[in-house]
Coordinates of C-alpha atoms in Angstrom, one line a residue:
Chain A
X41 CA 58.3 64.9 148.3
X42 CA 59.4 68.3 149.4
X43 CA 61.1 70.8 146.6
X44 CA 64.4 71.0 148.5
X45 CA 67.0 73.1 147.4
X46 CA 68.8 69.6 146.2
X47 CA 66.1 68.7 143.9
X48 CA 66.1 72.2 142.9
X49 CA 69.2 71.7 141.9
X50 CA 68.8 68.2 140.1
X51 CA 66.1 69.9 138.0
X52 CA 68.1 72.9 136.7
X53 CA 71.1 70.6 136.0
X54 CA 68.5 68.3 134.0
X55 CA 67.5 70.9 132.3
X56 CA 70.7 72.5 131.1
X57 CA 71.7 69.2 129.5
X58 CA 68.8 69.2 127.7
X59 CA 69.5 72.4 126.3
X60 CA 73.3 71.1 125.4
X61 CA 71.8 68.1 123.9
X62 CA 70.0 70.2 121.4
X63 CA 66.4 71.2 122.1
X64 CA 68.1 73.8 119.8
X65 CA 68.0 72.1 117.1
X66 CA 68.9 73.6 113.7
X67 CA 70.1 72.7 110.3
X68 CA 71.6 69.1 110.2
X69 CA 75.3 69.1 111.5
X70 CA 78.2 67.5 109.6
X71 CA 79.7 63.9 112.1
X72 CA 83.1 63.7 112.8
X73 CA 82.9 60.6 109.8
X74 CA 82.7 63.6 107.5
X75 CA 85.4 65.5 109.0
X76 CA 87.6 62.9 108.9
X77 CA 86.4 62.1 105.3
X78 CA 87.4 65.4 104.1
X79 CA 90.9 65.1 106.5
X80 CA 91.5 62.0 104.4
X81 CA 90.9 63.5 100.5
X82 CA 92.8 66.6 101.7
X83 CA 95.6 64.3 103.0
X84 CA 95.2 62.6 100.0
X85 CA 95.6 58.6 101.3
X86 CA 98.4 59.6 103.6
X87 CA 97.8 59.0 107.3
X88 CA 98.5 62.3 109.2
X89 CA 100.9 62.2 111.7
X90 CA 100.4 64.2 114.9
X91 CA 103.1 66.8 116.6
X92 CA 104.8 69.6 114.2
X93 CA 101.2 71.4 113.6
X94 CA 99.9 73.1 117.0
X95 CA 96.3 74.3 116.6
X96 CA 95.2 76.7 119.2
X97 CA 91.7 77.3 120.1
X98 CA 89.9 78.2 123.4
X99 CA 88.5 75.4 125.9
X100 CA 85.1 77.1 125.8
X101 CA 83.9 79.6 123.6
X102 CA 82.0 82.3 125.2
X103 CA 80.1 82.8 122.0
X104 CA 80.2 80.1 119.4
X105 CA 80.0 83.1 116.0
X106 CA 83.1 84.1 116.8
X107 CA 85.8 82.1 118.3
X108 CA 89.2 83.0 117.2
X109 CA 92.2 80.3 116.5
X110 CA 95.4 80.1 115.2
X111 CA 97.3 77.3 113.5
X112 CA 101.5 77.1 113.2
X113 CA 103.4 74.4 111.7
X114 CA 107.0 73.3 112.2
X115 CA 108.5 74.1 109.0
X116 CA 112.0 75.5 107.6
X117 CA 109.7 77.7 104.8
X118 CA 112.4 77.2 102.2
X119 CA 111.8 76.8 98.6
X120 CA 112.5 73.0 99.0
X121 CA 110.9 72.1 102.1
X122 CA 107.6 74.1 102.7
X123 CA 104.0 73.6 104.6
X124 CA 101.7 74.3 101.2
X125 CA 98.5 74.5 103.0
X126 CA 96.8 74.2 106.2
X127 CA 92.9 73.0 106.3
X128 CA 90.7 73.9 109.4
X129 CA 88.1 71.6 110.0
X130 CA 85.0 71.3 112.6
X131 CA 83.2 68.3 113.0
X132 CA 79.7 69.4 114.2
X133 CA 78.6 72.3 112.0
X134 CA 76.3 72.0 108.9
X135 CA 79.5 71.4 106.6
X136 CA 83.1 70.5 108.0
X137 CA 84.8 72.5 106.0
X138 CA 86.1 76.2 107.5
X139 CA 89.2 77.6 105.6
X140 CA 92.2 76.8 104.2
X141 CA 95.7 78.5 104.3
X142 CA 97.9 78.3 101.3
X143 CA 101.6 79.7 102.2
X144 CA 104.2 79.7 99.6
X145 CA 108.2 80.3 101.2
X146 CA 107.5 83.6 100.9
X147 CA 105.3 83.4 104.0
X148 CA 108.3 83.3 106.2
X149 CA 106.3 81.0 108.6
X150 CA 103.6 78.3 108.3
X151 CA 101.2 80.5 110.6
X152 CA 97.8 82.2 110.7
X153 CA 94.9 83.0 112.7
X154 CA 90.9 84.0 112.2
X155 CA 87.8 83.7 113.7
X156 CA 85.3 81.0 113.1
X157 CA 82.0 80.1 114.1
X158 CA 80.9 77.1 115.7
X159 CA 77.6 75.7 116.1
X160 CA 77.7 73.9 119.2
X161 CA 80.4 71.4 121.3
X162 CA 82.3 69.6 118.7
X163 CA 86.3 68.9 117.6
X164 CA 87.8 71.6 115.7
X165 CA 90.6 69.5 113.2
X166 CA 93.9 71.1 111.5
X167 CA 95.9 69.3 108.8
X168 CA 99.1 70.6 107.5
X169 CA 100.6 69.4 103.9
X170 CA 104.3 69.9 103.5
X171 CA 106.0 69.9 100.0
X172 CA 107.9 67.1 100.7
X173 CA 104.5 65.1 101.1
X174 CA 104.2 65.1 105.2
X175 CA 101.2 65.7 106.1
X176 CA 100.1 66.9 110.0
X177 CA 96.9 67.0 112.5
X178 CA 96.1 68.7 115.3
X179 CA 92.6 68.4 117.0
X180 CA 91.1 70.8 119.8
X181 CA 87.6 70.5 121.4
X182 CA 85.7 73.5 121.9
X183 CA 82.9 74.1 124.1
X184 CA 80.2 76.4 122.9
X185 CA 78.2 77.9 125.6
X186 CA 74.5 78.1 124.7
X187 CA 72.1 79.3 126.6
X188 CA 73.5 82.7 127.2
X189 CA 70.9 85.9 127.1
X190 CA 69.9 86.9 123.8
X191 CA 70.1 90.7 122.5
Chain B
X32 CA 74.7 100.6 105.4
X33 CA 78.1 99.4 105.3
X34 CA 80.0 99.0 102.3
X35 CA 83.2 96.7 102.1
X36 CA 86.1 98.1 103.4
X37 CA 89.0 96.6 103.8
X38 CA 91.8 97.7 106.9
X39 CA 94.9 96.4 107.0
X40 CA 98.0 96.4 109.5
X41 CA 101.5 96.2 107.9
X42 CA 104.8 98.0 109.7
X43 CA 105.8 100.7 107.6
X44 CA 109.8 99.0 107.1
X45 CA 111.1 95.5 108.2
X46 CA 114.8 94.8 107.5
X47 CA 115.8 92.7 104.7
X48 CA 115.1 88.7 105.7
X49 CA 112.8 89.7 108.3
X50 CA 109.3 87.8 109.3
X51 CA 106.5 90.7 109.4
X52 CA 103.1 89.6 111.2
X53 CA 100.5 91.3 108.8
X54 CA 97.0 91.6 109.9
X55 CA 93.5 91.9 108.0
X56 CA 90.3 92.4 108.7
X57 CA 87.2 93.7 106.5
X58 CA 83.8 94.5 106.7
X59 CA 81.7 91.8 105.6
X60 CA 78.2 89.9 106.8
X61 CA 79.6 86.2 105.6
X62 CA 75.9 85.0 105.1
X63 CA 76.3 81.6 105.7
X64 CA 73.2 80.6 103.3
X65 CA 71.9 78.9 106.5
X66 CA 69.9 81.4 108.1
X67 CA 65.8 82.5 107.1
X68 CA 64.3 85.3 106.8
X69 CA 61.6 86.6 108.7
X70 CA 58.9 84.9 106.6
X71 CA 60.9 81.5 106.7
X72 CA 62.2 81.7 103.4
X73 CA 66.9 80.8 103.1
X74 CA 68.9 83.8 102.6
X75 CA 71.5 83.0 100.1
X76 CA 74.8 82.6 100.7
X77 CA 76.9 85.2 100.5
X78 CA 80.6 85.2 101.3
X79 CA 84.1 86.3 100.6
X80 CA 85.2 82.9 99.2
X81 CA 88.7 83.9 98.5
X82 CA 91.9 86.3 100.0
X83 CA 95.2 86.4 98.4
X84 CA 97.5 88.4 99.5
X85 CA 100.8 89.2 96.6
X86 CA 104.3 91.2 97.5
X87 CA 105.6 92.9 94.5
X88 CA 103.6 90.5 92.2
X89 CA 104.4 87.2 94.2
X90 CA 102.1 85.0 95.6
X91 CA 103.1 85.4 99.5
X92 CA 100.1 83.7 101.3
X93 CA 96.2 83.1 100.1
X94 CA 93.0 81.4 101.4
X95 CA 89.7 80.0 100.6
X96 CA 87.1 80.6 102.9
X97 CA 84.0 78.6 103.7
X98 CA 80.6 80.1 105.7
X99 CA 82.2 78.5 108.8
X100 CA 84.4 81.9 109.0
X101 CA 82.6 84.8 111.2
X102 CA 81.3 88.0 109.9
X103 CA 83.8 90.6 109.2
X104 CA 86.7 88.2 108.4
X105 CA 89.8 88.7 110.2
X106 CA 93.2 87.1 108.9
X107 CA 96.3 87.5 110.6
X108 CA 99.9 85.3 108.8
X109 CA 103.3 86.0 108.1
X110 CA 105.2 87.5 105.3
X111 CA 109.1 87.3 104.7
X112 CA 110.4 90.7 103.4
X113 CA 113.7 90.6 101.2
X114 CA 113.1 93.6 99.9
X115 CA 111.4 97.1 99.4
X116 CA 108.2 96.7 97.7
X117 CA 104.2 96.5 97.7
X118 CA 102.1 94.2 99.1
X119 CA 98.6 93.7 97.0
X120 CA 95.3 92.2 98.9
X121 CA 92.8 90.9 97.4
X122 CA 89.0 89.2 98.6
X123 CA 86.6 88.0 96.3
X124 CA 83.1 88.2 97.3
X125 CA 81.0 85.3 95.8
X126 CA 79.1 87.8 93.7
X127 CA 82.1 88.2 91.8
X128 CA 83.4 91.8 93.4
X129 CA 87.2 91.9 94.2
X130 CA 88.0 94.4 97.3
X131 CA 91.7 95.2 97.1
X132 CA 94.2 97.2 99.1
X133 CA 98.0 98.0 98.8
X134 CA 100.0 98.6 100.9
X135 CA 104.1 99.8 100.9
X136 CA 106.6 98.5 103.0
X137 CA 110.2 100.1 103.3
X138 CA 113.7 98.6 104.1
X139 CA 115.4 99.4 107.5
Chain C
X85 CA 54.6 70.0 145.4
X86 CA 53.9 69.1 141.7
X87 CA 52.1 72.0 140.9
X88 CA 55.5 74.1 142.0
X89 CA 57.1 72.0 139.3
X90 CA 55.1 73.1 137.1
X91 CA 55.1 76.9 137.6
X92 CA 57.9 77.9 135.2
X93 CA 60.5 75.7 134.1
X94 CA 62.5 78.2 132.7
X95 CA 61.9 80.4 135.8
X96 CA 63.2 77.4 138.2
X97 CA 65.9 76.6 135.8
X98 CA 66.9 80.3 135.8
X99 CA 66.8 80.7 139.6
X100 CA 68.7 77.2 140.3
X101 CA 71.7 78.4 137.6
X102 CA 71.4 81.6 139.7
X103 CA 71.8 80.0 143.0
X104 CA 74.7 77.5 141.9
X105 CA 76.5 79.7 139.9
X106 CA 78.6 81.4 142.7
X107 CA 81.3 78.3 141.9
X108 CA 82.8 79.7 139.1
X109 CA 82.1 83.3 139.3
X110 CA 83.3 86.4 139.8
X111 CA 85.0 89.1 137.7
X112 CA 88.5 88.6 136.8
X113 CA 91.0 90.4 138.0
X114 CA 92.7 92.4 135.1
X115 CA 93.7 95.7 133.4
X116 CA 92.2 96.6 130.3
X117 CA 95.0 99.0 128.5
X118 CA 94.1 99.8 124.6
X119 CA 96.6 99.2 122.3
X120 CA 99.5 99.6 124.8
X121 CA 98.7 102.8 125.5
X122 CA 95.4 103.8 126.7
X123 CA 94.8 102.7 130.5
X124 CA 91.3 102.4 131.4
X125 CA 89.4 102.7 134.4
X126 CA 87.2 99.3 134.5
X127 CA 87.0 99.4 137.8
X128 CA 86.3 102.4 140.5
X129 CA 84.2 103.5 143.6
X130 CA 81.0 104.5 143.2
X131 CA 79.8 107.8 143.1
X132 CA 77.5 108.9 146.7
X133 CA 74.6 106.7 147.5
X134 CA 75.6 103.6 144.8
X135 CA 74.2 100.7 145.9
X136 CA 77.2 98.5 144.8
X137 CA 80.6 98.1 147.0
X138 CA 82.6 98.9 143.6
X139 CA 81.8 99.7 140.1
X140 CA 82.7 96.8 137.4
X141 CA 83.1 97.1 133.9
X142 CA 81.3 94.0 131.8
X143 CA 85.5 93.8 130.1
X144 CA 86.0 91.5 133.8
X145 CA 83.5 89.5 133.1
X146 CA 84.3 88.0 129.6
X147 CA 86.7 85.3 128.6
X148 CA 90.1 85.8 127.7
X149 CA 89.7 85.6 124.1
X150 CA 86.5 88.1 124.2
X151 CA 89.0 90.2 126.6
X152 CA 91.7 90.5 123.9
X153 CA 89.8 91.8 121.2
X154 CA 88.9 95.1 122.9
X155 CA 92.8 95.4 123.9
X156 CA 93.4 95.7 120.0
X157 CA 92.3 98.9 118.1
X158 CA 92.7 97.0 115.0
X159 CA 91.9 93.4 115.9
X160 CA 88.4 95.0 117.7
X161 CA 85.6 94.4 114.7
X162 CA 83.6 97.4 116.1
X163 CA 86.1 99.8 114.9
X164 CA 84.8 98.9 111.6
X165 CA 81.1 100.7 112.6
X166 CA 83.8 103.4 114.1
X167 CA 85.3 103.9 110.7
X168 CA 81.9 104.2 108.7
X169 CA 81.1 106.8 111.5
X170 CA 84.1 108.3 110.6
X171 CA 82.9 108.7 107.0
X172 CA 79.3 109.6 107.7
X173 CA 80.6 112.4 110.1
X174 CA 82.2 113.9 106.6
X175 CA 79.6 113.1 104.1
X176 CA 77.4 116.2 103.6
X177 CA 73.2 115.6 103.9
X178 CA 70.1 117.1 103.9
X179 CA 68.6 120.5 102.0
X180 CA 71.4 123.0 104.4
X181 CA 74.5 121.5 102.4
X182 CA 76.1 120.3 105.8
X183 CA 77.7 117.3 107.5
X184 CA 78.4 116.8 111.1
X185 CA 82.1 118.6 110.0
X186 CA 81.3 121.6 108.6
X187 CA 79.8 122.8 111.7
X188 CA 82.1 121.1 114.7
X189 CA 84.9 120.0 112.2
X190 CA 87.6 117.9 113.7
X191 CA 85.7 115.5 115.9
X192 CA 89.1 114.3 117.6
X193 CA 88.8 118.1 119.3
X194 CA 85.3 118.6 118.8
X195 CA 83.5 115.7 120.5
X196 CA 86.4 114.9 122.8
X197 CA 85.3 113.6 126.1
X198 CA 81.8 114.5 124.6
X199 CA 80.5 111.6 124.8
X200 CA 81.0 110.3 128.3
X201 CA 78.5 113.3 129.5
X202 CA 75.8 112.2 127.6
X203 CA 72.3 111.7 128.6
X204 CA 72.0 115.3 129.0
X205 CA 69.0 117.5 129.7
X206 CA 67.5 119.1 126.4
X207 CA 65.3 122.3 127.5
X208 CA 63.6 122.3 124.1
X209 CA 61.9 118.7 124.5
X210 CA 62.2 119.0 128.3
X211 CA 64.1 115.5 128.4
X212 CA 66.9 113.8 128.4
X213 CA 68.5 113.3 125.2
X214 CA 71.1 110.6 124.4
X215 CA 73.7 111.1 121.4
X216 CA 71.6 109.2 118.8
X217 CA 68.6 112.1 119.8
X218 CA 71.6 114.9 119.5
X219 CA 72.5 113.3 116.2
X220 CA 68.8 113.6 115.2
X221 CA 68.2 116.7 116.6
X222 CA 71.4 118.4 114.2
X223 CA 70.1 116.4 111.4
X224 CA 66.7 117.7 111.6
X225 CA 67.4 121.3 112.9
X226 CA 70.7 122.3 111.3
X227 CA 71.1 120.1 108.3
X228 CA 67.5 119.6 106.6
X229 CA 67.9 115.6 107.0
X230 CA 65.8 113.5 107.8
X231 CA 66.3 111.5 111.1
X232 CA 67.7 108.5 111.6
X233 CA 65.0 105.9 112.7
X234 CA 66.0 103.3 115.7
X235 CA 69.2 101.8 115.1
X236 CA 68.8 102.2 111.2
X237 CA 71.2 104.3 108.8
X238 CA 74.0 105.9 110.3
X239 CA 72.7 105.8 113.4
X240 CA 75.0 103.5 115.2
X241 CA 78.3 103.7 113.4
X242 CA 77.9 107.3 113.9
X243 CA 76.7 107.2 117.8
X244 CA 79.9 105.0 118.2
X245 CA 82.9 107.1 116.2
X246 CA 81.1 110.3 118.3
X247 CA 81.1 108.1 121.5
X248 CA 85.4 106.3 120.5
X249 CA 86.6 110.4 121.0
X250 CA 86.0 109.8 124.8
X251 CA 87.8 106.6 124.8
X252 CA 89.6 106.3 128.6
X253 CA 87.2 109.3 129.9
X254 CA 85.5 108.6 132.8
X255 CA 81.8 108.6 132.6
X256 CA 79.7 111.5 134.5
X257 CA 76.4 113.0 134.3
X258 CA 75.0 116.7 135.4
X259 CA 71.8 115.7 137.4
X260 CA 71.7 119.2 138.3
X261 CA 70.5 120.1 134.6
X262 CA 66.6 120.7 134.0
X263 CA 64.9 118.1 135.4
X264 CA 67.2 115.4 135.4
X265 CA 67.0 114.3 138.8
X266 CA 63.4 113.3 138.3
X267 CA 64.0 111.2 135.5
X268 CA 67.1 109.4 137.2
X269 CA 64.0 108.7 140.2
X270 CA 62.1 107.2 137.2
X271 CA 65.0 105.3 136.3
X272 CA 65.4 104.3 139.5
X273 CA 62.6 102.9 139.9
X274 CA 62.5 100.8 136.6
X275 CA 65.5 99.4 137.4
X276 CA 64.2 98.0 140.8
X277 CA 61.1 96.9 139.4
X278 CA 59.9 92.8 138.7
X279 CA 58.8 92.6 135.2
X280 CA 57.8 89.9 132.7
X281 CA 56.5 86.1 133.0
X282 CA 60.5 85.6 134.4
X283 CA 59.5 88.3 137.5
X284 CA 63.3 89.7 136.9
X285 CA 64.1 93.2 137.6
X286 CA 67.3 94.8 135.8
X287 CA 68.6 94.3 139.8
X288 CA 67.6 90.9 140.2
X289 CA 70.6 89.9 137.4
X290 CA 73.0 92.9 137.2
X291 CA 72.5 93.9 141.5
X292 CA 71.9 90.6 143.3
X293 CA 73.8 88.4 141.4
X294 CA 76.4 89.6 139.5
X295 CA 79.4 87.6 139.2
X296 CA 77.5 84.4 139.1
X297 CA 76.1 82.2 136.2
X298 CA 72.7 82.4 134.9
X299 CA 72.7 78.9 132.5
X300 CA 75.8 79.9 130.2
X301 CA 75.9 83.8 131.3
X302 CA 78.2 85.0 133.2
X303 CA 76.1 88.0 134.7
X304 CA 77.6 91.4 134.7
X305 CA 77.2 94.7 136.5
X306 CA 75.0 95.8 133.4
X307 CA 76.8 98.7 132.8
X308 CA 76.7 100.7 129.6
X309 CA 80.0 102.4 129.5
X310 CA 81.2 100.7 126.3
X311 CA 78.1 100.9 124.2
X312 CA 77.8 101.1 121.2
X313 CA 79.4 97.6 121.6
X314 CA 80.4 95.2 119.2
X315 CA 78.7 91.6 120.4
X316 CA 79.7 88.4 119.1
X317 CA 76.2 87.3 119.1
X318 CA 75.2 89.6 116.3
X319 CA 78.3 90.1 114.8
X320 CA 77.3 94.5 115.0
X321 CA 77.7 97.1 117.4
X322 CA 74.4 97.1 119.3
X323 CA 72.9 99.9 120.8
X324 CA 72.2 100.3 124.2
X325 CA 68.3 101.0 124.0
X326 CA 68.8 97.5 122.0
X327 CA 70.4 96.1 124.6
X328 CA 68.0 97.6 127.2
X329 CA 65.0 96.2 125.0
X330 CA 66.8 92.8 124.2
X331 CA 67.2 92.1 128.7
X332 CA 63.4 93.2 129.0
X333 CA 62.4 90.5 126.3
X334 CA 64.1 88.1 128.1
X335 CA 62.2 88.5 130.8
X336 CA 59.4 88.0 128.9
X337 CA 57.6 91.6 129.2
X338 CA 56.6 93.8 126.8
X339 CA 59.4 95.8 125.7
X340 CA 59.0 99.5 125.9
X341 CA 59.4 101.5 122.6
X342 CA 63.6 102.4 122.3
X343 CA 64.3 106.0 123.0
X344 CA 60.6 106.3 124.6
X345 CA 60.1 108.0 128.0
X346 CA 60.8 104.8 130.2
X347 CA 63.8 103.5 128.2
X348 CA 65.8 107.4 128.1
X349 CA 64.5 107.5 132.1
X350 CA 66.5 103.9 132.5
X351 CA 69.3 105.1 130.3
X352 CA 70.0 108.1 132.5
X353 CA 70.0 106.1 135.8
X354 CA 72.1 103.2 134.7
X355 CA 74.7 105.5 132.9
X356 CA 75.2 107.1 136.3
X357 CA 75.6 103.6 137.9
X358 CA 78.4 103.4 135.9
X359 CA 80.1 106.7 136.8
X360 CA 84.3 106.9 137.1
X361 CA 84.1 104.0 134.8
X362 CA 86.1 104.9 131.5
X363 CA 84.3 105.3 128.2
X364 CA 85.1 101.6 126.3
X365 CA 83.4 102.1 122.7
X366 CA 83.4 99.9 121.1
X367 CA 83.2 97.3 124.2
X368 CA 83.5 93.5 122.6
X369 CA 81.1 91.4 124.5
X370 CA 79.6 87.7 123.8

């Protein structure tokens, strides 16, 4: 067999998915049945309905310490009909849990943004509780390039 | 070398009933508690664990923060303004230190 | 053929990501304007006898997200080292009773536009010196402090908020000072030259293949107009002898000691491969 530039190729591909599938292996990562575990105690027994909350995250994060996303929910903000809190979640990172927003009807709008770190590939999750009990999910996946150089 | 130092971005007035976008950000490592040290041994965790953020004594927005938020926190959300007053921001570092910052906002 | 296999995984996998990459490369085609105002020059003709067609600032080759945060003064986490620079620039040191201000006082006049001439040529030490050995030099000679080891104290924070007064400037050196010329020869010549188990010059990534992948990387020009930068990686601003060390690791040599002979003779050529290119500090890269 002759190295060709094909099988070249075929070896480098190989051998960037075997980076992705975690020869980088570090502390245990959270499944997406623990996510959803935490989605469902925050929800507290309700089953989230999608639409209303719009999570916004990039496709693929250049560097997975830092990816910045923003949330916004559908809401009139009045004292009688309010989003209470918003919880970001990610689904492959030691623990699932990132942050949670708690607006009052002060906030004006059911909106924020901030900067989270990811440890690889994985689902990042938003649910929204209103005060009238309706409760919201968005879900994004983010790719986290690894492999870049180091510094 | 860095102390915590909180910056933040308000506008100066809004007129009355107006949505303000008001922006955070402050110096912070966010030591996850999942990282070594050279010699292999954890470095504890070490976060800001809490930001509130109050306009003339009300509650307006707040958040709890896990180690899944990077280094140097930023926090960007939305404040209805009915009147002339000042906002009060607050993070509390899980050692137990509170970093505040006020800030003033005027009617148009 | 087997044995070919087995000469350097790493090096094959590196060289096929470098020869497949041209698919999704290239800069992007953008302008980088800070905080509405400030229009900067990220891309420009190179000065006489630059090997490259045009000059690229690193901004191009980032994602859109990484792209936004330098565009912001406030959202951009390395202002945050500007603003302890900003202190340490005022807080009096040393046996003399002085800080940086009571000798050049306002550094919004004082160091404007200072910092995009720098290496310059120091006839005392007859070498280049770099703003962190200017800093050192004042601490040491006018103020009776100590200096500020590599990277450590106010070193960067300060290197950066001296640097952020030339924000926009474009970047130009005096080879006609001292002996500068020779050292940008020296320079020169590290830059071209295969190093490590990897075999990778500086122009092997940043020359030859810029624009293109290398794994994850989207390889850059290498320039160093917007350093101290902040990187997402470390979460810092990062110095460029850091920077300079942290490429020559990953090539697997032996890294040469930060402001040491080879590194300040590097430093001077690859600042003028940047030249016309504005003054970004704090760049945000990955």
């Amino acid at each position: 067999m002759t190295l060709t530039r094909r099988s070249m190729l075929t070896l480098s591909v190989g051998a960037a998915i075997g980076v992705a599938a975690g020869m980088r292996t570090g502390p245990a990562a959270a499944s997406a049945e623990d996510a959803m575990a935490k989605v469902k105690e925050f929800a507290g027994g309700a089953e989230p309905a999608t639409g209303t909350i719009t999570l916004d995250a990039p496709e693929i994060a250049e560097n997975g310490n830092t990816v910045p996303i923003s949330v916004s929910v559908d809401s009139p903000m009045t004292d009688d009909d309010y989003v209470t809190s918003v919880a970001i979640y990610a689904d492959g990172n030691p623990s699932p849990e990132v942050i949670t927003f708690n607006f009052t009807p002060l906030s004006g709008e059911a909106s924020a943004t901030t900067r989270m770190r990811l440890a690889k590939t994985q689902n990042v999750i938003a649910v929204a509780k209103t005060s009238k009990g309706g409760v919201f999910m968005d879900k994004k996946e983010v790719k986290v390039t690894i492999g870049g150089c180091g510094g | 070398m860095a102390t915590v130092k909180p910056r933040v971005k308000v506008p100066k007035s809004a007129s009355a009933g107006e949505v303000i976008t008001i922006k955070t950000l402050i110096s912070h490592p966010m030591e996850s508690g999942q990282r070594k040290d050279k010699e292999g041994n954890p470095i504890p965790r070490k976060i800001i664990n809490k930001f509130t953020c109050e306009f003339n004594g009300q509650t307006v927005f707040s958040c709890d923060l896990d180690p899944a938020v990077s280094a140097n926190p930023y926090l960007e959300f939305t404040a209805k303004v009915n009147e002339a007053g000042t906002f009060k921001f607050a993070w509390v570092d899980d050692d137990g230190s509170v970093y505040t910052h006020e800030q003033e906002i005027a009617l148009k | 053929m087997k044995k070919q296999y087995l000469v350097s995984v790493a090096a094959i996998a590196m060289a096929g990501a470098l020869s497949t990459a041209a698919v999704a490369g290239g800069p992007v085609d953008e302008k980088l304007v800070i905080d509405g105002e400030i229009e900067m020059t990220t891309r420009t003709a190179p000065p006489e006898g630059h090997p490259l067609d045009e000059l690229i600032s690193g901004w191009h080759y980032r994602t859109v997200e990484t792209r936004a945060l330098e565009t912001d003064s406030f959202e951009n986490p390395g202002m945050l080292g500007v603003e302890d620079g900003e202190q340490i620039w005022n807080t009096v040191e040393g046996t003399e009773g002085k800080s940086c201000a009571s000798c050049h006082g306002d550094a919004a006049e004082s160091m404007k536009d200072v910092g995009a001439h720098f290496p310059k040529w120091d006839a005392e030490s007859g070498r280049p010196i770099n703003i962190e050995l200017q800093i050192n030099k004042c601490r040491t000679e006018r103020m009776g402090a100590e200096a500020y080891k590599f990277d450590k104290g106010g070193q960067k924070p300060l290197t950066a908020y001296i640097k952020r007064q030339s924000l926009g400037t474009p970047v130009s050196i005096d080879l006609s000072q001292g002996d500068m010329q020779s050292w940008w020869e020296k320079g020169k010549e590290m830059y071209y030259t295969r190093t490590g188990q990897l075999n990778l010059s500086c122009a092997t990534c940043h020359e030859d293949h810029n624009g293109q992948f290398i794994r994850a990387d989207h390889l850059s020009q290498g320039q160093i107009n917007g350093f101290p930068t902040y990187r997402l990686k470390q979460g810092a601003l990062v110095s460029v002898h850091n920077r300079f060390r942290g490429c020559i690791r990953d090539t697997r040599a032996e890294m040469p000691a930060a402001f040491s002979d080879e590194l300040m003779a590097l430093e001077v050529y690859v600042t003028w491969r940047g030249t016309g290119l504005s003054v970004e500090t704090p760049a945000v890269r990955q």
